[in-house]
mmCIF file of N, CA and C in Angstrom:
data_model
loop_
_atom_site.group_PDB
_atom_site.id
_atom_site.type_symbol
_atom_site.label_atom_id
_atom_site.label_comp_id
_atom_site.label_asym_id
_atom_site.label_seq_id
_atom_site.Cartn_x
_atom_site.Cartn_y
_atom_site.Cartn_z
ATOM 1 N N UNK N 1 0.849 -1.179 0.000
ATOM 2 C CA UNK N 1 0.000 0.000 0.000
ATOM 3 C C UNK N 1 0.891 1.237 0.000
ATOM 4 N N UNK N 2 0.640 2.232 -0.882
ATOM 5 C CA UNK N 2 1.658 3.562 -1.038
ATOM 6 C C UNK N 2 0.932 4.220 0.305
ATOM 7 N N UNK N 3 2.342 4.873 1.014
ATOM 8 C CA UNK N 3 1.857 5.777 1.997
ATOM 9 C C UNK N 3 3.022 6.936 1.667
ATOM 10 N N UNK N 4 1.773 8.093 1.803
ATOM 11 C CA UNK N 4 2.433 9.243 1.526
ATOM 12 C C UNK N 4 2.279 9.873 2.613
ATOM 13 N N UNK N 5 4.035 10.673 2.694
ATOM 14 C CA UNK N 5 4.096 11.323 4.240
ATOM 15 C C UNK N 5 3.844 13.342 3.783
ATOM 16 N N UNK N 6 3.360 14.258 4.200
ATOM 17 C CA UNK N 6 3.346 15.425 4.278
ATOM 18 C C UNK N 6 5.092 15.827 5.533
ATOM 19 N N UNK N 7 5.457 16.924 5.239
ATOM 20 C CA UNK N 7 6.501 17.363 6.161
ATOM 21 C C UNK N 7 6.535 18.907 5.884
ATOM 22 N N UNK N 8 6.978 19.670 7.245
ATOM 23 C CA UNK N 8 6.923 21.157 6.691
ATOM 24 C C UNK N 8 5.994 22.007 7.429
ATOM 25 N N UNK N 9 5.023 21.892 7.731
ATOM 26 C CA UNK N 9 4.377 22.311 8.502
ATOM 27 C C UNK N 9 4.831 22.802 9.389
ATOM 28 N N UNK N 10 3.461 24.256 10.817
ATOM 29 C CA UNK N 10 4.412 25.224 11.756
ATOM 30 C C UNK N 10 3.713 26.130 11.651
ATOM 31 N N UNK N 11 4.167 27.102 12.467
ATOM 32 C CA UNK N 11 3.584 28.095 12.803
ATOM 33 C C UNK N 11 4.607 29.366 12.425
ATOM 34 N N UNK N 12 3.985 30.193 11.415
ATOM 35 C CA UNK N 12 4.025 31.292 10.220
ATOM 36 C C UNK N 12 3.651 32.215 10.889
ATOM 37 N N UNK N 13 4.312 34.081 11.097
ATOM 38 C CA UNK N 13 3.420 34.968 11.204
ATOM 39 C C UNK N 13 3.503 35.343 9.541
ATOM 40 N N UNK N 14 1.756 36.211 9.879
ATOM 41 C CA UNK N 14 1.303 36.239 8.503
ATOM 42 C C UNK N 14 2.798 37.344 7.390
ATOM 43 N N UNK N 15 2.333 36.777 6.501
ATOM 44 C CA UNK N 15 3.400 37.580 5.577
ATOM 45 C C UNK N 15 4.495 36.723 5.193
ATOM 46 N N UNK N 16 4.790 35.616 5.769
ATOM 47 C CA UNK N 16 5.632 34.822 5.651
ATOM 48 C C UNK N 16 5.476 33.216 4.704
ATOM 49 N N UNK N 17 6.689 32.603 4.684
ATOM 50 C CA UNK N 17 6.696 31.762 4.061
ATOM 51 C C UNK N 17 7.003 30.520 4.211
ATOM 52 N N UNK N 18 6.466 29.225 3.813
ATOM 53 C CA UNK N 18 7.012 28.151 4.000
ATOM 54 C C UNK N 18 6.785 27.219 2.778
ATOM 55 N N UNK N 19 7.223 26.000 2.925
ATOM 56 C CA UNK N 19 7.568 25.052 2.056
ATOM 57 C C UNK N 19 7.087 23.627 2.462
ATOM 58 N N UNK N 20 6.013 23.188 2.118
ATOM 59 C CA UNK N 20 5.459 21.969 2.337
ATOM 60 C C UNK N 20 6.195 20.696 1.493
ATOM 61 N N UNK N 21 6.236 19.812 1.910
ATOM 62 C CA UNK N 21 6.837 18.312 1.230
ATOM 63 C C UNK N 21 6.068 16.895 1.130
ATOM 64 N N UNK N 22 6.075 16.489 -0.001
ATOM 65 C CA UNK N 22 4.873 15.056 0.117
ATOM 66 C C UNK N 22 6.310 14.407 -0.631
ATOM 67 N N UNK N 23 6.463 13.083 0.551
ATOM 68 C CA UNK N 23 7.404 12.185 0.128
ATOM 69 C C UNK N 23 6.682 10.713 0.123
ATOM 70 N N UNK N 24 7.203 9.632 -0.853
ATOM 71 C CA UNK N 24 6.772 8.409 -0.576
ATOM 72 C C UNK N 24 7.580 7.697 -0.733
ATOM 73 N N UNK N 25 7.591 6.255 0.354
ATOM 74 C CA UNK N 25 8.590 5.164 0.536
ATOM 75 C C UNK N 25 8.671 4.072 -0.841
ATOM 76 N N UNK N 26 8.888 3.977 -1.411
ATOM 77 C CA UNK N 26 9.207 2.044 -2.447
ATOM 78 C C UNK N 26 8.482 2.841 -3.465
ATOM 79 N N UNK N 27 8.342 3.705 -3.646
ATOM 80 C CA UNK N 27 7.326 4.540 -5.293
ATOM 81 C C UNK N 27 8.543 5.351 -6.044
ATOM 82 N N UNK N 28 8.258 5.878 -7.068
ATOM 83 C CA UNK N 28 9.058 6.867 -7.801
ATOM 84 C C UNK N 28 7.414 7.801 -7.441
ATOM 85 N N UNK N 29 8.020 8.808 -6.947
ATOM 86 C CA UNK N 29 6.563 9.991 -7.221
ATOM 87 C C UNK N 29 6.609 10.535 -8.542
ATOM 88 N N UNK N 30 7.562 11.098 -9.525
ATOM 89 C CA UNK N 30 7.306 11.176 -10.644
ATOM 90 C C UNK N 30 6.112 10.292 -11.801
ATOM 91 N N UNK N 31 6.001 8.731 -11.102
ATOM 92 C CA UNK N 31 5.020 8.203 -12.134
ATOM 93 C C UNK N 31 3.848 8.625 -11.465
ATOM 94 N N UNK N 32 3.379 9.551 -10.461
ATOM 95 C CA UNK N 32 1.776 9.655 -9.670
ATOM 96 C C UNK N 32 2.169 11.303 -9.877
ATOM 97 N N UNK N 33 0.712 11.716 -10.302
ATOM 98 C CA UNK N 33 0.340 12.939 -10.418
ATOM 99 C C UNK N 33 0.390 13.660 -8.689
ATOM 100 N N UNK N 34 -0.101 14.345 -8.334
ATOM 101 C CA UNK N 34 0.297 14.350 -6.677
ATOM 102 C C UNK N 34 -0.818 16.033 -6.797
ATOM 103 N N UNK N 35 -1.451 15.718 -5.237
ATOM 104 C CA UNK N 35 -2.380 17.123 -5.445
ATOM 105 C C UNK N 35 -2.189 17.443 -4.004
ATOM 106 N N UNK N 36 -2.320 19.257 -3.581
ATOM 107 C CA UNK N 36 -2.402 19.250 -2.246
ATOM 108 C C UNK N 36 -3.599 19.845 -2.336
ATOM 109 N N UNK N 37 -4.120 19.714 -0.561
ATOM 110 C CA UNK N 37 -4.953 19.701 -0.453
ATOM 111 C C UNK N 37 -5.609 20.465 0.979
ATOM 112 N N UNK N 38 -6.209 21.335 1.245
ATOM 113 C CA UNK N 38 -6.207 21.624 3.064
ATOM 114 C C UNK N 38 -7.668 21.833 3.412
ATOM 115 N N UNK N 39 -7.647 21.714 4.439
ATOM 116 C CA UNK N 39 -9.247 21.668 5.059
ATOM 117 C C UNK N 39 -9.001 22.635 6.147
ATOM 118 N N UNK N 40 -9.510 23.812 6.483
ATOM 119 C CA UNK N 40 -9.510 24.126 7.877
ATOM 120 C C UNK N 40 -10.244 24.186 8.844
ATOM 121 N N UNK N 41 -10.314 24.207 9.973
ATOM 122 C CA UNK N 41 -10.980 24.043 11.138
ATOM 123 C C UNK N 41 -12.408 24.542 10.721
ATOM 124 N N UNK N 42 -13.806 23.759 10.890
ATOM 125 C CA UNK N 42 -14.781 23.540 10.272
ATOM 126 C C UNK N 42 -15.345 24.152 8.700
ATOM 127 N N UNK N 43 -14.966 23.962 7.518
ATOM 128 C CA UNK N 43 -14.941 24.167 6.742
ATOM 129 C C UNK N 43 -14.218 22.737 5.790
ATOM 130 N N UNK N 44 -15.152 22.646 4.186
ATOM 131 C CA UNK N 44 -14.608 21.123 3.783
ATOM 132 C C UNK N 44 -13.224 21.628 2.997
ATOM 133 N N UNK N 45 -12.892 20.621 2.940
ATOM 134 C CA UNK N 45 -11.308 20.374 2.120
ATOM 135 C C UNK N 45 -11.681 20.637 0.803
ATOM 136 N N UNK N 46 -10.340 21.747 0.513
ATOM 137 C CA UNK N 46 -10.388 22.246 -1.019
ATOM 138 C C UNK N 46 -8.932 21.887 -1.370
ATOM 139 N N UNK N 47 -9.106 22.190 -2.724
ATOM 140 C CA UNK N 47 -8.365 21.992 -3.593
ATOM 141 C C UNK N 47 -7.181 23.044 -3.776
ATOM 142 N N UNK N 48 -5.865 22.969 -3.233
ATOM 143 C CA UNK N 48 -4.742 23.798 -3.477
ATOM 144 C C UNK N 48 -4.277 23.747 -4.273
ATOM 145 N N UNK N 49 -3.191 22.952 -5.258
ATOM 146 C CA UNK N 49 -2.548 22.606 -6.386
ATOM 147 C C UNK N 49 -2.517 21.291 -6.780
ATOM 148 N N UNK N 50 -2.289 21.142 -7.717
ATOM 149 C CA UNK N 50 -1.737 19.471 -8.145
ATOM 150 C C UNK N 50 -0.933 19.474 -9.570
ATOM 151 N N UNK N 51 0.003 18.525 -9.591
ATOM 152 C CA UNK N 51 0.840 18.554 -10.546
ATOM 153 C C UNK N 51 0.879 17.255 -11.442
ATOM 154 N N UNK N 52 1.425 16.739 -12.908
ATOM 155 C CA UNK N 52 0.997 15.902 -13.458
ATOM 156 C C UNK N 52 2.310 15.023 -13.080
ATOM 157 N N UNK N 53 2.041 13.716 -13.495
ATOM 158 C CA UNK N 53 3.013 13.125 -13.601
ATOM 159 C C UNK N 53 3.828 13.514 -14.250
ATOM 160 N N UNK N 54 5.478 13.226 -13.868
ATOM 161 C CA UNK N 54 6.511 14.302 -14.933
ATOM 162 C C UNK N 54 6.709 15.514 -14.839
ATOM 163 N N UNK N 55 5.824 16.043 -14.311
ATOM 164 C CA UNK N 55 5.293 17.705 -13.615
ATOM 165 C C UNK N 55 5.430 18.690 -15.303
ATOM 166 N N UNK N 56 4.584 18.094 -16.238
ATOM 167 C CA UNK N 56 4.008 18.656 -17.392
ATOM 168 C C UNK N 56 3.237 19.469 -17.238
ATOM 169 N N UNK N 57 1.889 19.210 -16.291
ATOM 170 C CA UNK N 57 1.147 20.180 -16.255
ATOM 171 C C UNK N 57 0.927 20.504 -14.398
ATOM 172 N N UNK N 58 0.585 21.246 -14.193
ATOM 173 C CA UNK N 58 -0.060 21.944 -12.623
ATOM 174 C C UNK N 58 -1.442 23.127 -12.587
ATOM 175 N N UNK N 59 -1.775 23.223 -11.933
ATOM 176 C CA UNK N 59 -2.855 23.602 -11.620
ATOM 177 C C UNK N 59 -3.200 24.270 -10.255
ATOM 178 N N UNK N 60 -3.724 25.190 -10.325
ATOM 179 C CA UNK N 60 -3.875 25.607 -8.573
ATOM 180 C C UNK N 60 -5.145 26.524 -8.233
ATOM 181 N N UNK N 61 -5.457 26.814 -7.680
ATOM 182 C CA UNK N 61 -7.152 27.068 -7.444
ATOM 183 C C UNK N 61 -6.832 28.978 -7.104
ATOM 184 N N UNK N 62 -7.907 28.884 -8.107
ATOM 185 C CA UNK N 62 -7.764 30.557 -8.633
ATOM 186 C C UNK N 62 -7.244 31.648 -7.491
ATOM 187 N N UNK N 63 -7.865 31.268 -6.413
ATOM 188 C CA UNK N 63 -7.562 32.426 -4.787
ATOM 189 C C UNK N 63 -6.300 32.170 -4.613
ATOM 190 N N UNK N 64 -5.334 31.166 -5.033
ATOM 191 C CA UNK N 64 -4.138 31.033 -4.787
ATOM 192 C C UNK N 64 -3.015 31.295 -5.454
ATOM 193 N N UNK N 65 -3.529 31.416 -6.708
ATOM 194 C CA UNK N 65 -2.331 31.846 -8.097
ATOM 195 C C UNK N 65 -1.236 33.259 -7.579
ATOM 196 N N UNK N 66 -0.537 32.743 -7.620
ATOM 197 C CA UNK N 66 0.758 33.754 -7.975
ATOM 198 C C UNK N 66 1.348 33.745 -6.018
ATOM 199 N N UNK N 67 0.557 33.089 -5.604
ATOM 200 C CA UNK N 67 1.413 32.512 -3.952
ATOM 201 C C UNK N 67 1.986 31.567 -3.803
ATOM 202 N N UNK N 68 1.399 30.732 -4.436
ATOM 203 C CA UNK N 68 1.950 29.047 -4.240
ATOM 204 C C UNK N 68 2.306 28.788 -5.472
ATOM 205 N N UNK N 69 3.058 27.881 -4.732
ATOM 206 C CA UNK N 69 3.805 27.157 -6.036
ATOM 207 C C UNK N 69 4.216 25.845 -5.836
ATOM 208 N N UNK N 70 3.670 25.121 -6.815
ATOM 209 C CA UNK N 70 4.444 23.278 -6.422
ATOM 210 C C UNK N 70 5.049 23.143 -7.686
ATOM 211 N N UNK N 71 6.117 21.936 -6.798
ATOM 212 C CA UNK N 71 7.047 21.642 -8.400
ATOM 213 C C UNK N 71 7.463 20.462 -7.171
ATOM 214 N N UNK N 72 8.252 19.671 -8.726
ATOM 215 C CA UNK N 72 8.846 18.443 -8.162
ATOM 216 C C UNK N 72 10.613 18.701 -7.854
ATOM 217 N N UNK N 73 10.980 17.566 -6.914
ATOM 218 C CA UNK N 73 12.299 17.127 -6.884
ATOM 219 C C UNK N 73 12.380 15.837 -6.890
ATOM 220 N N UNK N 74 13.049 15.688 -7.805
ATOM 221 C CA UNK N 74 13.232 14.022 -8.288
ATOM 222 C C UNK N 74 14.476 13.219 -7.586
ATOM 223 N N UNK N 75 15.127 14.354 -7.013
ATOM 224 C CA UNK N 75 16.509 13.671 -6.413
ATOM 225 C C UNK N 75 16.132 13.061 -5.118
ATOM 226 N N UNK N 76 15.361 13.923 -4.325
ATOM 227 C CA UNK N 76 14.608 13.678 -2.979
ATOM 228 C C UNK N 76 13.116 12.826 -3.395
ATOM 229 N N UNK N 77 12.457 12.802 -4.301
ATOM 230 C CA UNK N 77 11.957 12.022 -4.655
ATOM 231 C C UNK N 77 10.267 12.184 -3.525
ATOM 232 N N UNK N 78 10.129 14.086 -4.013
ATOM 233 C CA UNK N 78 9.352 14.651 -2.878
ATOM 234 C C UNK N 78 8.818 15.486 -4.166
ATOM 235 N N UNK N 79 7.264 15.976 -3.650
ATOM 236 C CA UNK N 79 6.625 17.013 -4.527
ATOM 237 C C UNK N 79 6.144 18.404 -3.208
ATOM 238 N N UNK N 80 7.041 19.413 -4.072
ATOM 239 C CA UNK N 80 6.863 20.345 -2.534
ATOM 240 C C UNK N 80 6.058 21.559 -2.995
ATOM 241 N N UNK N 81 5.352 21.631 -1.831
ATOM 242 C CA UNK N 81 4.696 23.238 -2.004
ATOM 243 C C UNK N 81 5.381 24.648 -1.297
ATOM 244 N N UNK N 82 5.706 25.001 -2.127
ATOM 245 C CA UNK N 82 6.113 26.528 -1.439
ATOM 246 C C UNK N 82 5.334 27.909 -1.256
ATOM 247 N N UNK N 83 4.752 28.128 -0.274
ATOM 248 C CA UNK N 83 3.864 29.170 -0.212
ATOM 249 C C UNK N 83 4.513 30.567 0.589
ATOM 250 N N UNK N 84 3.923 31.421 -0.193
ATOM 251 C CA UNK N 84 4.591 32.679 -0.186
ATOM 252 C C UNK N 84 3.479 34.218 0.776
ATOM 253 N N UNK N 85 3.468 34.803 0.695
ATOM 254 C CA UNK N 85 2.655 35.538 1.951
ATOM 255 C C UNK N 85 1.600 35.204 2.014
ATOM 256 N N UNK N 86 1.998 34.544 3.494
ATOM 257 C CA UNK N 86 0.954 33.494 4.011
ATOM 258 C C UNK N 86 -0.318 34.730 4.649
ATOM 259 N N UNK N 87 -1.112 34.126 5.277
ATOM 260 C CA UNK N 87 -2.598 34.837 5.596
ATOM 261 C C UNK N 87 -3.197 33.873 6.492
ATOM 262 N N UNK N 88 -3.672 34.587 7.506
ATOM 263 C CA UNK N 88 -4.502 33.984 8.789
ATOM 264 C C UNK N 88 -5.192 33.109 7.723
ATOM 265 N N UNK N 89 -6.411 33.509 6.673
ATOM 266 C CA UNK N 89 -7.144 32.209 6.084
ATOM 267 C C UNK N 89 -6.373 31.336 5.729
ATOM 268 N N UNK N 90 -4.895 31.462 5.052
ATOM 269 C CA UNK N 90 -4.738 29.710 5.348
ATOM 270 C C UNK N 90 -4.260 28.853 6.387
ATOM 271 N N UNK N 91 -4.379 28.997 7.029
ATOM 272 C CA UNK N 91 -4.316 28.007 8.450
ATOM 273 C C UNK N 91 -5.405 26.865 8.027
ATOM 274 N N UNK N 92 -4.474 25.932 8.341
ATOM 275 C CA UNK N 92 -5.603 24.423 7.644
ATOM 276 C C UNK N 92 -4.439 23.222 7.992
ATOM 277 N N UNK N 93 -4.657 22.276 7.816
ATOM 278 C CA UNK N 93 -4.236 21.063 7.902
ATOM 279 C C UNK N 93 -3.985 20.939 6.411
ATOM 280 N N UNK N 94 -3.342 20.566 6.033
ATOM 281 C CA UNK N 94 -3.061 20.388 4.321
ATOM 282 C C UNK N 94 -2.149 19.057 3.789
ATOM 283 N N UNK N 95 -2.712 18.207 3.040
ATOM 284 C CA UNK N 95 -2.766 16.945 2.518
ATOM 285 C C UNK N 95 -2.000 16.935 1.195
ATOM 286 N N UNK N 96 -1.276 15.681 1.107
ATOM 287 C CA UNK N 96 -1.202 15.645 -0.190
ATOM 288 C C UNK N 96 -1.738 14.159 -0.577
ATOM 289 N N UNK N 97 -1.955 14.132 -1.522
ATOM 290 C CA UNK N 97 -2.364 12.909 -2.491
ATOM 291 C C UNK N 97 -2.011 12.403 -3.931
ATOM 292 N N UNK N 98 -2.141 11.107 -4.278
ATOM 293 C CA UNK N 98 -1.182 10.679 -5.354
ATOM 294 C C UNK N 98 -2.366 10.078 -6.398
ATOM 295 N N UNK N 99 -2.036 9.885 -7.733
ATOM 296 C CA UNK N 99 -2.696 8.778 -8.237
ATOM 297 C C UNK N 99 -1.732 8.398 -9.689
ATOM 298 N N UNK N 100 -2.061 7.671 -10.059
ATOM 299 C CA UNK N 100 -1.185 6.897 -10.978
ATOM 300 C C UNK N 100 -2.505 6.944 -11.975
ATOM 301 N N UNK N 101 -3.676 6.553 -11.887
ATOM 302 C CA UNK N 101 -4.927 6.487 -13.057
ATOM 303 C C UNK N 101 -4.830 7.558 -13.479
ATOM 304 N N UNK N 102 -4.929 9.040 -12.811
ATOM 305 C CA UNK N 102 -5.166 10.200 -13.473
ATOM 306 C C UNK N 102 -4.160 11.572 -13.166
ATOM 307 N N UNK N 103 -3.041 10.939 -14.424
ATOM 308 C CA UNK N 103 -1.469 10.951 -14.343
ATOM 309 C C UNK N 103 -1.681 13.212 -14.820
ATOM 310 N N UNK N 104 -2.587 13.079 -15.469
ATOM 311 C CA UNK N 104 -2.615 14.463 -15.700
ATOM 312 C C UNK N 104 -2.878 15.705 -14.743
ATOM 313 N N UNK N 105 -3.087 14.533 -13.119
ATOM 314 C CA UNK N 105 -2.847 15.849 -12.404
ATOM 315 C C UNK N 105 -4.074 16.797 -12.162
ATOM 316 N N UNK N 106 -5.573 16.250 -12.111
ATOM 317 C CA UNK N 106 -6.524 16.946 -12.149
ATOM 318 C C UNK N 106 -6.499 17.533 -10.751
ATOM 319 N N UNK N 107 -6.806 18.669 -10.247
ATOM 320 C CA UNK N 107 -7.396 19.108 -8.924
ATOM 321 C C UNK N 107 -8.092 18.485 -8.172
ATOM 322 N N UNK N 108 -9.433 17.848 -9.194
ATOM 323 C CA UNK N 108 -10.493 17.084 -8.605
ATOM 324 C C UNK N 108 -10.280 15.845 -7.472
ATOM 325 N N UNK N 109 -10.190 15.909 -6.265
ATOM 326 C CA UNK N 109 -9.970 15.246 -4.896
ATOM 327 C C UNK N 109 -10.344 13.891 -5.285
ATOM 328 N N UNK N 110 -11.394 13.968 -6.337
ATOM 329 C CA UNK N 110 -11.878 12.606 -6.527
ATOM 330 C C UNK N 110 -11.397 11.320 -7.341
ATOM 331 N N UNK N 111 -10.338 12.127 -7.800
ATOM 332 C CA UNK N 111 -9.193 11.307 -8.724
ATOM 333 C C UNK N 111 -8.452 10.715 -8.050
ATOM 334 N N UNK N 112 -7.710 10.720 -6.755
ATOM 335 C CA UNK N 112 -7.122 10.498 -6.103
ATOM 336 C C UNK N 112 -6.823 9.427 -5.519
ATOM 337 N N UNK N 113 -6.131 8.196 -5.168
ATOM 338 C CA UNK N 113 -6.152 7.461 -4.553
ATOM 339 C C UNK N 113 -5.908 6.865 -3.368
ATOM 340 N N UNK N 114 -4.653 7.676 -3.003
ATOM 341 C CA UNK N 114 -3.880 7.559 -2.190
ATOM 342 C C UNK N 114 -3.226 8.759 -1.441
ATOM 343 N N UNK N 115 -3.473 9.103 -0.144
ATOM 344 C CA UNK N 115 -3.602 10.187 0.843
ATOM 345 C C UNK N 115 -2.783 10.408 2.185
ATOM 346 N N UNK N 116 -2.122 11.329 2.102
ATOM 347 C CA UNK N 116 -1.261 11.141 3.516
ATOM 348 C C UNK N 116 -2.538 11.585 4.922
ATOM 349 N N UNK N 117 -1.459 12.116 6.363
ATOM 350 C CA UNK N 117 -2.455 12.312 6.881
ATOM 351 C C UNK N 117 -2.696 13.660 7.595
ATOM 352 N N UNK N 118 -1.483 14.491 6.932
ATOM 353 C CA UNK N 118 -1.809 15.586 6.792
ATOM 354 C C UNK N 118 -0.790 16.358 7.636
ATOM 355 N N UNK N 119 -0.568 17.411 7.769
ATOM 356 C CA UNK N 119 0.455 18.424 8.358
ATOM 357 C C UNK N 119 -0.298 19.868 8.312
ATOM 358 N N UNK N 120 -0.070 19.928 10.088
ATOM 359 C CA UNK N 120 -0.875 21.438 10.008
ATOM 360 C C UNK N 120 -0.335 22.613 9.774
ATOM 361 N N UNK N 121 -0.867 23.822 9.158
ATOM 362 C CA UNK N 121 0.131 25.415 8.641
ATOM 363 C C UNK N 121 -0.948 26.016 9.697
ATOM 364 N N UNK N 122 -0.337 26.773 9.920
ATOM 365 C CA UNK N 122 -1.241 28.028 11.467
ATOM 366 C C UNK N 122 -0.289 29.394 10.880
ATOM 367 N N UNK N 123 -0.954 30.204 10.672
ATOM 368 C CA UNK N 123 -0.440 31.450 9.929
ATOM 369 C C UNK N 123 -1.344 32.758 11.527
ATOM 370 N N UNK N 124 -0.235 32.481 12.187
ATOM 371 C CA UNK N 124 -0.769 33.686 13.536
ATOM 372 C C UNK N 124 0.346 34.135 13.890
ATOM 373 N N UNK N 125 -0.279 36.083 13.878
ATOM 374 C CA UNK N 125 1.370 36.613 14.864
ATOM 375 C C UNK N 125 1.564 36.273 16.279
#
């Protein structure tokens, strides 16, 4: 069974930046598309970025463009998010997820197969 770990997570004052990491054990992550993902404290889980297998294509949910950014490292064999002035709204628990069926990397949560169990971001001065 693929288990994917999140790393990176912490506590941000707002304006600041960090760098999220989704690593997996006995896989190449390059062949699984990989999506993140955050939910925050009562509110459902949306859709942050996701990238294709190969990291051809990416995608990221319109409120977030030009903050975040995911890309791969193939040496570490990790797909990382780097987010850039952070904001009390994102404070969330944030996920990543893999799939190998739907290599193009859709956003859609529902493509997904395989799910870490999450790492929390808290963006407070």
């Amino acid at each position: 069974q693929l288990q994917l770990a999140e790393s990176g997570g912490g506590l941000v004052q707002p304006g600041g930046s960090l760098t999220l990491s989704c690593t997996a054990l006995g896989i190449t992550l390059d062949d699984y598309a990989i999506g993140w993902y955050r939910q925050a404290p009562g509110k459902e889980r949306e859709g942050v970025s996701s990238i294709s297998s190969r990291g051809v294509y990416t995608e990221y949910a319109d409120s977030l463009k030009g903050r975040f950014a995911i890309f791969r490292d193939n040496v570490k064999n990790a797909v990382h998010l780097h987010m850039n002035d952070l904001k009390p709204e994102d404070t969330a628990v944030y996920y990543c997820a893999a799939s190998r069926i739907h290599s193009s990397g859709p956003l859609d949560e529902d493509s997904y197969e395989y799910w870490g169990q999450g790492t929390q971001v808290t963006i407070s001065s």
